[in-house]
PDB file of C-alpha atoms in Angstrom:
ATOM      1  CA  UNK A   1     125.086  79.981 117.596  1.00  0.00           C
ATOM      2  CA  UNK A   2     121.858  78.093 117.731  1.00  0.00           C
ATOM      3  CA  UNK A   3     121.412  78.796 121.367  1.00  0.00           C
ATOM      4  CA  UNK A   4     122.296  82.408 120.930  1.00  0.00           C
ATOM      5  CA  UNK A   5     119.430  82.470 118.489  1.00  0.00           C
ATOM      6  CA  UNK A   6     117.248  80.658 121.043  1.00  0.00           C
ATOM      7  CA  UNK A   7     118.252  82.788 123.952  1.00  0.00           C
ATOM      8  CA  UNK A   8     117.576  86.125 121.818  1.00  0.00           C
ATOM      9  CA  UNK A   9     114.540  84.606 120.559  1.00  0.00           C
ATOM     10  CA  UNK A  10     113.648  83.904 124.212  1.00  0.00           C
ATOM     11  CA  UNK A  11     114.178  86.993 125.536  1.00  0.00           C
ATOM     12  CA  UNK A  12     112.344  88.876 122.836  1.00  0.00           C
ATOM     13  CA  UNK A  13     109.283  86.658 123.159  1.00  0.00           C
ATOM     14  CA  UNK A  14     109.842  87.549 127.019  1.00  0.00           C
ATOM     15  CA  UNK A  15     109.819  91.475 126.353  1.00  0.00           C
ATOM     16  CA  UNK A  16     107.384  91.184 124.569  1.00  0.00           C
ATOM     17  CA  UNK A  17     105.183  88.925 126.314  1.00  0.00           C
ATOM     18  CA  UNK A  18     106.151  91.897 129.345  1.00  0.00           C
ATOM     19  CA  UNK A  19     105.548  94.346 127.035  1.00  0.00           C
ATOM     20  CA  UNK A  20     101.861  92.851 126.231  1.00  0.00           C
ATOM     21  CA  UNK A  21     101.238  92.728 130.050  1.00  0.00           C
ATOM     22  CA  UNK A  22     101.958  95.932 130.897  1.00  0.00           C
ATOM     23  CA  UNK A  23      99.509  97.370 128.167  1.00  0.00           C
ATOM     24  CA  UNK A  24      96.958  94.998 129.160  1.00  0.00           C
ATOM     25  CA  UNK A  25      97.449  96.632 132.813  1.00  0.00           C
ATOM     26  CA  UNK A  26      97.154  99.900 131.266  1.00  0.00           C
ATOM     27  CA  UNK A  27      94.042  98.815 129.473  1.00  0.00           C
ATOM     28  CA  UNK A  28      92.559  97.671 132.642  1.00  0.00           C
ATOM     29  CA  UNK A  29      93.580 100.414 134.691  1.00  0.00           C
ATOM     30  CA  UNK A  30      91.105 102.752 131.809  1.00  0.00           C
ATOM     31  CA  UNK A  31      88.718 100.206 131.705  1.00  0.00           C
ATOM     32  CA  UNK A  32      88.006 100.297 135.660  1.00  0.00           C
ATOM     33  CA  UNK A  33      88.800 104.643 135.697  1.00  0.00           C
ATOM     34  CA  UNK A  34      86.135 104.531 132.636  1.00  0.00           C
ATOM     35  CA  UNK A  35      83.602 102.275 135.228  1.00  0.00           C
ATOM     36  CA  UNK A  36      83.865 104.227 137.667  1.00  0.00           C
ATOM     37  CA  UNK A  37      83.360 107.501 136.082  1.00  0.00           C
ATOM     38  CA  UNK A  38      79.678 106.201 134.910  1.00  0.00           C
ATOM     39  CA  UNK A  39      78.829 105.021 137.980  1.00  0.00           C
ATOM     40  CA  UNK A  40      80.269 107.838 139.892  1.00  0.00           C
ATOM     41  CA  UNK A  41      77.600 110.212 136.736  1.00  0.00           C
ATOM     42  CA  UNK A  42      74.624 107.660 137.106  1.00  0.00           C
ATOM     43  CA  UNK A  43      74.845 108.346 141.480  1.00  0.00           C
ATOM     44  CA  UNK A  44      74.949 111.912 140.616  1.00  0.00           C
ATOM     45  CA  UNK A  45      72.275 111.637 138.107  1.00  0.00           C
ATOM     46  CA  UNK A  46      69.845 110.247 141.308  1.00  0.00           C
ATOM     47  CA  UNK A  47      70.739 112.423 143.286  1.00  0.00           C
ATOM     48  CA  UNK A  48      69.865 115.555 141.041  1.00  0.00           C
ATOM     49  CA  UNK A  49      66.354 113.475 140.507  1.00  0.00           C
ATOM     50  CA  UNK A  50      66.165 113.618 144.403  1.00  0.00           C
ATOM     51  CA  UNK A  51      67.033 116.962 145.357  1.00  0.00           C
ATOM     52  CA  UNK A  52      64.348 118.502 142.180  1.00  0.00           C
ATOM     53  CA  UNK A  53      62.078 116.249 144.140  1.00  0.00           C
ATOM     54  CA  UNK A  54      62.641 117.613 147.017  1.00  0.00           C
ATOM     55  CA  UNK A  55      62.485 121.334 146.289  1.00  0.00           C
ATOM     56  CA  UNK A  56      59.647 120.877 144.520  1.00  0.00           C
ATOM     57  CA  UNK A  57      57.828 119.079 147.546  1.00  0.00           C
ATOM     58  CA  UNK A  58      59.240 121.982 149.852  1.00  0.00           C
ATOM     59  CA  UNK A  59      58.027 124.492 147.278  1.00  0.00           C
ATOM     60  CA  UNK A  60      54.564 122.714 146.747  1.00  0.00           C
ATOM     61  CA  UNK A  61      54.226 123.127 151.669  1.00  0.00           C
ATOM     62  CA  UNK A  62      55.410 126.392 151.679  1.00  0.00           C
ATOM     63  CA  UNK A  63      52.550 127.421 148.995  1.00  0.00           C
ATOM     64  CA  UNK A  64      50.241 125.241 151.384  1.00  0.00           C
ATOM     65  CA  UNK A  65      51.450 127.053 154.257  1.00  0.00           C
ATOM     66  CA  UNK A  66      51.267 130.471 152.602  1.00  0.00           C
ATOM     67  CA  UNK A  67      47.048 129.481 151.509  1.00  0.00           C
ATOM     68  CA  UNK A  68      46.605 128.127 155.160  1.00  0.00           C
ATOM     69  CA  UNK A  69      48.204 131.361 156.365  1.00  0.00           C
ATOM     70  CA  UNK A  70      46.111 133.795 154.291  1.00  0.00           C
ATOM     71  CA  UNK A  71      42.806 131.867 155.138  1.00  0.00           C
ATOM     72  CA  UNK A  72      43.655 131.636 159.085  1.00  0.00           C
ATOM     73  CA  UNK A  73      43.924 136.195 158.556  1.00  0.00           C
ATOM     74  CA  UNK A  74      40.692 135.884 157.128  1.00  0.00           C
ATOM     75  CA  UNK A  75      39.577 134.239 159.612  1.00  0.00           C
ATOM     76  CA  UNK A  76      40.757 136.414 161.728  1.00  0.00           C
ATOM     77  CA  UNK A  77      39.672 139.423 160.398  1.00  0.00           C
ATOM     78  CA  UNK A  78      36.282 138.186 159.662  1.00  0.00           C
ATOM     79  CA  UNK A  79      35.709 136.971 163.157  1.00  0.00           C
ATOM     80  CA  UNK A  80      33.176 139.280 163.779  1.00  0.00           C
ATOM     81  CA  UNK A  81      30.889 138.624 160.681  1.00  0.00           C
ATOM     82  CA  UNK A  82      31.164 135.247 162.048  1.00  0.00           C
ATOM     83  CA  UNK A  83      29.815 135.496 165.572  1.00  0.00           C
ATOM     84  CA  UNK A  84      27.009 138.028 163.948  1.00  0.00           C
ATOM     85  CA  UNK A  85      25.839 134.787 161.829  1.00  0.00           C
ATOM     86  CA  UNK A  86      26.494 132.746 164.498  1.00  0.00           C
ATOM     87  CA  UNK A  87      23.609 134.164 167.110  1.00  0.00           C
ATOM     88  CA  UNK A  88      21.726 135.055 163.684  1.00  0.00           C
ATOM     89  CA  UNK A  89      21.345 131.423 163.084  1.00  0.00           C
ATOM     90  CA  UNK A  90      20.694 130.498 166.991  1.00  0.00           C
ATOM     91  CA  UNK A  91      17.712 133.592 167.325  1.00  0.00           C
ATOM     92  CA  UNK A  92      15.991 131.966 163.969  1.00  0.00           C
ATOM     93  CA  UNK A  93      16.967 128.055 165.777  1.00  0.00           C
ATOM     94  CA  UNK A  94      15.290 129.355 169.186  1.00  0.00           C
ATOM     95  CA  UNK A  95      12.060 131.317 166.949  1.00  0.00           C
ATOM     96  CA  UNK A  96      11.719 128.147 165.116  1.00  0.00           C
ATOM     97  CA  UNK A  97      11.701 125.961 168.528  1.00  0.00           C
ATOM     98  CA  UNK A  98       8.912 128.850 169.759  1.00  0.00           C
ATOM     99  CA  UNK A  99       6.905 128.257 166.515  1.00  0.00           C
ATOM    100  CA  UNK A 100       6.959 124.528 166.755  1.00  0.00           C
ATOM    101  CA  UNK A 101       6.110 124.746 170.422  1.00  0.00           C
ATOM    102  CA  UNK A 102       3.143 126.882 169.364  1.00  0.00           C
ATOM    103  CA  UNK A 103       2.014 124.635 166.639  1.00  0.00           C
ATOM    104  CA  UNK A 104       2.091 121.701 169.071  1.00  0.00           C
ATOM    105  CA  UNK A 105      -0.286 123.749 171.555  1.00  0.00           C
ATOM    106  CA  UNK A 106      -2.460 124.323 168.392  1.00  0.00           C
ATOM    107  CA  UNK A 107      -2.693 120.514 167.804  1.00  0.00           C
ATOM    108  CA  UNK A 108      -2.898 119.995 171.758  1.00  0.00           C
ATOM    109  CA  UNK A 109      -5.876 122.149 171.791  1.00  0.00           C
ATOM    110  CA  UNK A 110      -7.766 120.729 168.625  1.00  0.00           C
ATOM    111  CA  UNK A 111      -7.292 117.179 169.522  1.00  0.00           C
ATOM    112  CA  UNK A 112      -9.199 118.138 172.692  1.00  0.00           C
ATOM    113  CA  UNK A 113     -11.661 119.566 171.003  1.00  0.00           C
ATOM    114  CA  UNK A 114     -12.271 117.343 168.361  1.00  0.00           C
ATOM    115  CA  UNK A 115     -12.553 114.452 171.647  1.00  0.00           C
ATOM    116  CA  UNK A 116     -15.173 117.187 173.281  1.00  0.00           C
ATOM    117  CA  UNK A 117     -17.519 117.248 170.532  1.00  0.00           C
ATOM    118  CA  UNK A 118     -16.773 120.594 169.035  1.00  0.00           C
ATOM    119  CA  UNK A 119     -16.383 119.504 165.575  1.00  0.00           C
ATOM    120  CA  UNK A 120     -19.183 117.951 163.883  1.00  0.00           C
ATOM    121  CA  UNK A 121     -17.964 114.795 163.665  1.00  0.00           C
ATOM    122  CA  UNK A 122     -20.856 112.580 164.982  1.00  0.00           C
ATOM    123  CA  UNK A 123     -21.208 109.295 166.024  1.00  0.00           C
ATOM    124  CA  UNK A 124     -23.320 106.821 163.867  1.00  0.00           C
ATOM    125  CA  UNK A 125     -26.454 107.420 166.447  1.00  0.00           C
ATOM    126  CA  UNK A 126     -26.195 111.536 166.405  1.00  0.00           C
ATOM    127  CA  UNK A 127     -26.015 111.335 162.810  1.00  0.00           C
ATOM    128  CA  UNK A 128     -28.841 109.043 162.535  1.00  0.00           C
ATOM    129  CA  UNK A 129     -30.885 111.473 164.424  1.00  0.00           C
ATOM    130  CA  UNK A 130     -29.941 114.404 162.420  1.00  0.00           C
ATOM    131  CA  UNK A 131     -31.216 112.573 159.510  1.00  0.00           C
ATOM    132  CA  UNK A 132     -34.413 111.975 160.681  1.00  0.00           C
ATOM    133  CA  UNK A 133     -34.750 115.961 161.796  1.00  0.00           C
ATOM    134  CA  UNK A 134     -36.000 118.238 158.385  1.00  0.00           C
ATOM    135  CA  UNK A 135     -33.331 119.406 156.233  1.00  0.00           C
ATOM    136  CA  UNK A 136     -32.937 123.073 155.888  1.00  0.00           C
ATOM    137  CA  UNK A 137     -32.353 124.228 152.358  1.00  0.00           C
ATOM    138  CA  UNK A 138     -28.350 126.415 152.706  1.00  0.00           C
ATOM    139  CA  UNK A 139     -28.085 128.619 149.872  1.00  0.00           C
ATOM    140  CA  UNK A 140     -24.423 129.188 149.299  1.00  0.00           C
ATOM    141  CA  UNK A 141     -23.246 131.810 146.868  1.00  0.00           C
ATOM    142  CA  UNK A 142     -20.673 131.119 144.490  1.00  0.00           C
ATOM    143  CA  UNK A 143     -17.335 133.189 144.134  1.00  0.00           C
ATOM    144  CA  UNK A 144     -17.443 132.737 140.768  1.00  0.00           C
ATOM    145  CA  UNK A 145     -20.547 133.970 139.398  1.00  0.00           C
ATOM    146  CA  UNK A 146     -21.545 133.875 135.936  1.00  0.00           C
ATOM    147  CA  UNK A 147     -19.367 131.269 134.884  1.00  0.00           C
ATOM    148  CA  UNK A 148     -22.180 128.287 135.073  1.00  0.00           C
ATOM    149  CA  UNK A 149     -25.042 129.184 136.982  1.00  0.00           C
ATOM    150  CA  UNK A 150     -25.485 125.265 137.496  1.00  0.00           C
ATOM    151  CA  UNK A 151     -22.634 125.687 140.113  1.00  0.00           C
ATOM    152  CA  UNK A 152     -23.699 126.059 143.268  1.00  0.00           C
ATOM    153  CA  UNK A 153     -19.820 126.575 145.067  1.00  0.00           C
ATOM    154  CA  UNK A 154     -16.313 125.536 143.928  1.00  0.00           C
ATOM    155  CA  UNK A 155     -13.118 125.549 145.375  1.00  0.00           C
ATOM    156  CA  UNK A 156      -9.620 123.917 147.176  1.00  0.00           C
ATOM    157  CA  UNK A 157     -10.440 121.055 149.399  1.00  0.00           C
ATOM    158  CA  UNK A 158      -8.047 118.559 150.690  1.00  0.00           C
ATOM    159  CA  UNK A 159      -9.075 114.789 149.625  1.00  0.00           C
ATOM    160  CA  UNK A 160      -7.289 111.498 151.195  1.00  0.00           C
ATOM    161  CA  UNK A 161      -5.718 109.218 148.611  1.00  0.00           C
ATOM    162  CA  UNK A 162      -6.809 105.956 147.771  1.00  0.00           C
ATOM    163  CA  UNK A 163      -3.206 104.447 147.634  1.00  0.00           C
ATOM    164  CA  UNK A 164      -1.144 102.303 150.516  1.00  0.00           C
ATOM    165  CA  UNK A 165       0.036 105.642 152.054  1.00  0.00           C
ATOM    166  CA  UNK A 166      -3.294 107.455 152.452  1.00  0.00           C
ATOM    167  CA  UNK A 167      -1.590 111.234 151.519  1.00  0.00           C
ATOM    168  CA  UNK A 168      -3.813 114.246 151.371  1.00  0.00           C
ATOM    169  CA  UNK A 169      -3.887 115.780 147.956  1.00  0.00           C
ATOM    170  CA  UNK A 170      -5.169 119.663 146.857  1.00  0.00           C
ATOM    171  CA  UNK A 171      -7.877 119.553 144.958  1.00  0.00           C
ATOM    172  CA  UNK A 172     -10.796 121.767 143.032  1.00  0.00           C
ATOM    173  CA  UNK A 173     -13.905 120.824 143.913  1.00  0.00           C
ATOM    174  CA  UNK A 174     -17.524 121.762 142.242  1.00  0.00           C
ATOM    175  CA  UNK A 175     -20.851 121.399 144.095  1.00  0.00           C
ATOM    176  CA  UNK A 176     -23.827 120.972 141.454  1.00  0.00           C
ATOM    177  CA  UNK A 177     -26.824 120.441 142.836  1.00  0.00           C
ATOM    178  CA  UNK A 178     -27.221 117.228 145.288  1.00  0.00           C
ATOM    179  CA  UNK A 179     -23.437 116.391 142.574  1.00  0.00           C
ATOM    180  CA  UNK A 180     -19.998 116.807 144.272  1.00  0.00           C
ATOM    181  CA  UNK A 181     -17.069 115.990 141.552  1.00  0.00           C
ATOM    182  CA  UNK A 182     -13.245 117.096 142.257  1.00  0.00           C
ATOM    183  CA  UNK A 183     -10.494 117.570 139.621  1.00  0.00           C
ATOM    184  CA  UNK A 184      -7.155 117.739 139.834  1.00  0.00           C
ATOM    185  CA  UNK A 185      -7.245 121.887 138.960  1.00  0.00           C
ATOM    186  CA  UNK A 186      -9.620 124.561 138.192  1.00  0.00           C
ATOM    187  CA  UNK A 187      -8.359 124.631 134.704  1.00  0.00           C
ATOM    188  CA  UNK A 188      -9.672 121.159 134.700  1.00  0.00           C
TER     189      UNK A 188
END
């Protein structure tokens, strides 16, 4: 009887110890279905992320294409007003070239004048001579008459700076008798 017992005993702890596997299997078997479905939702997941990426690059060059499209028939259309500016632009280039080639032939011609003696800028002997020649009294009459009869002319003269870069500065001038003073304005 006592190995009956044992042998029952035995085979129960068997079936059951079967019975425990087979639910552990079973448990596995979810566990692994249950893995796989996340990682099979989190690939997915990416993949969305990617493709609303993507369409929203492709949307973002087709709106590119569509400005660059619209600005190219502008373009197009407006090729005209274009060329008009374009030889606009070149006749005022080619009457500025004139003007400066004119200005130069100005300067051209005073420099040789000024090295002729046609200006009366004298040497230190001419001007010495002039000196000792009488002085004729010039009367000049003033523009501005009945402000200060003390004045004998006034007006815009161009005076070198003192300073490192020697500039020419505007500048009102007042002749008073043998007295020559400049300020920086006639309001001054």
């Amino acid at each position: 009887r006592g190995s009956v017992i044992t042998n029952v005993a035995r085979a129960s702890h068997e079936s059951m110890e079967q019975q425990m596997l087979g639910e552990l299997q079973v448990a596995k078997a979810r566990f692994e279905l249950n893995r796989f479905g996340m990682i099979q939702l989190l690939n997915q997941m990416e993949s969305k992320k990617k493709f609303v990426l993507l369409g929203s690059a492709s949307s973002g060059m087709q709106a590119y294409l569509n400005f660059f499209r619209q600005g190219y028939k502008l373009l197009v259309d407006h090729i005209g007003l274009i060329e008009e500016a374009k030889n606009v632009v070149l006749d005022d280039l080619n009457s500025f070239d004139m003007q400066v080639q004119r200005w130069n032939e100005k300067r051209i011609q005073l420099e040789s004048q000024l090295h002729s003696g046609a200006f009366p800028f004298l040497s230190k002997e001419r001007r010495m001579i002039n000196m000792s020649k009488p002085m004729e009294k010039v009367t000049v009459h003033s523009s501005r008459v009945g402000r200060d009869p003390s004045i004998i002319h006034e007006g815009y003269l161009y005076k070198k700076t003192s300073n490192v870069r020697k500039n020419w500065k505007r500048r009102w001038f007042v002749l008073r008798g043998d007295e020559l003073r400049y300020y920086r304005g006639w309001k001054d």
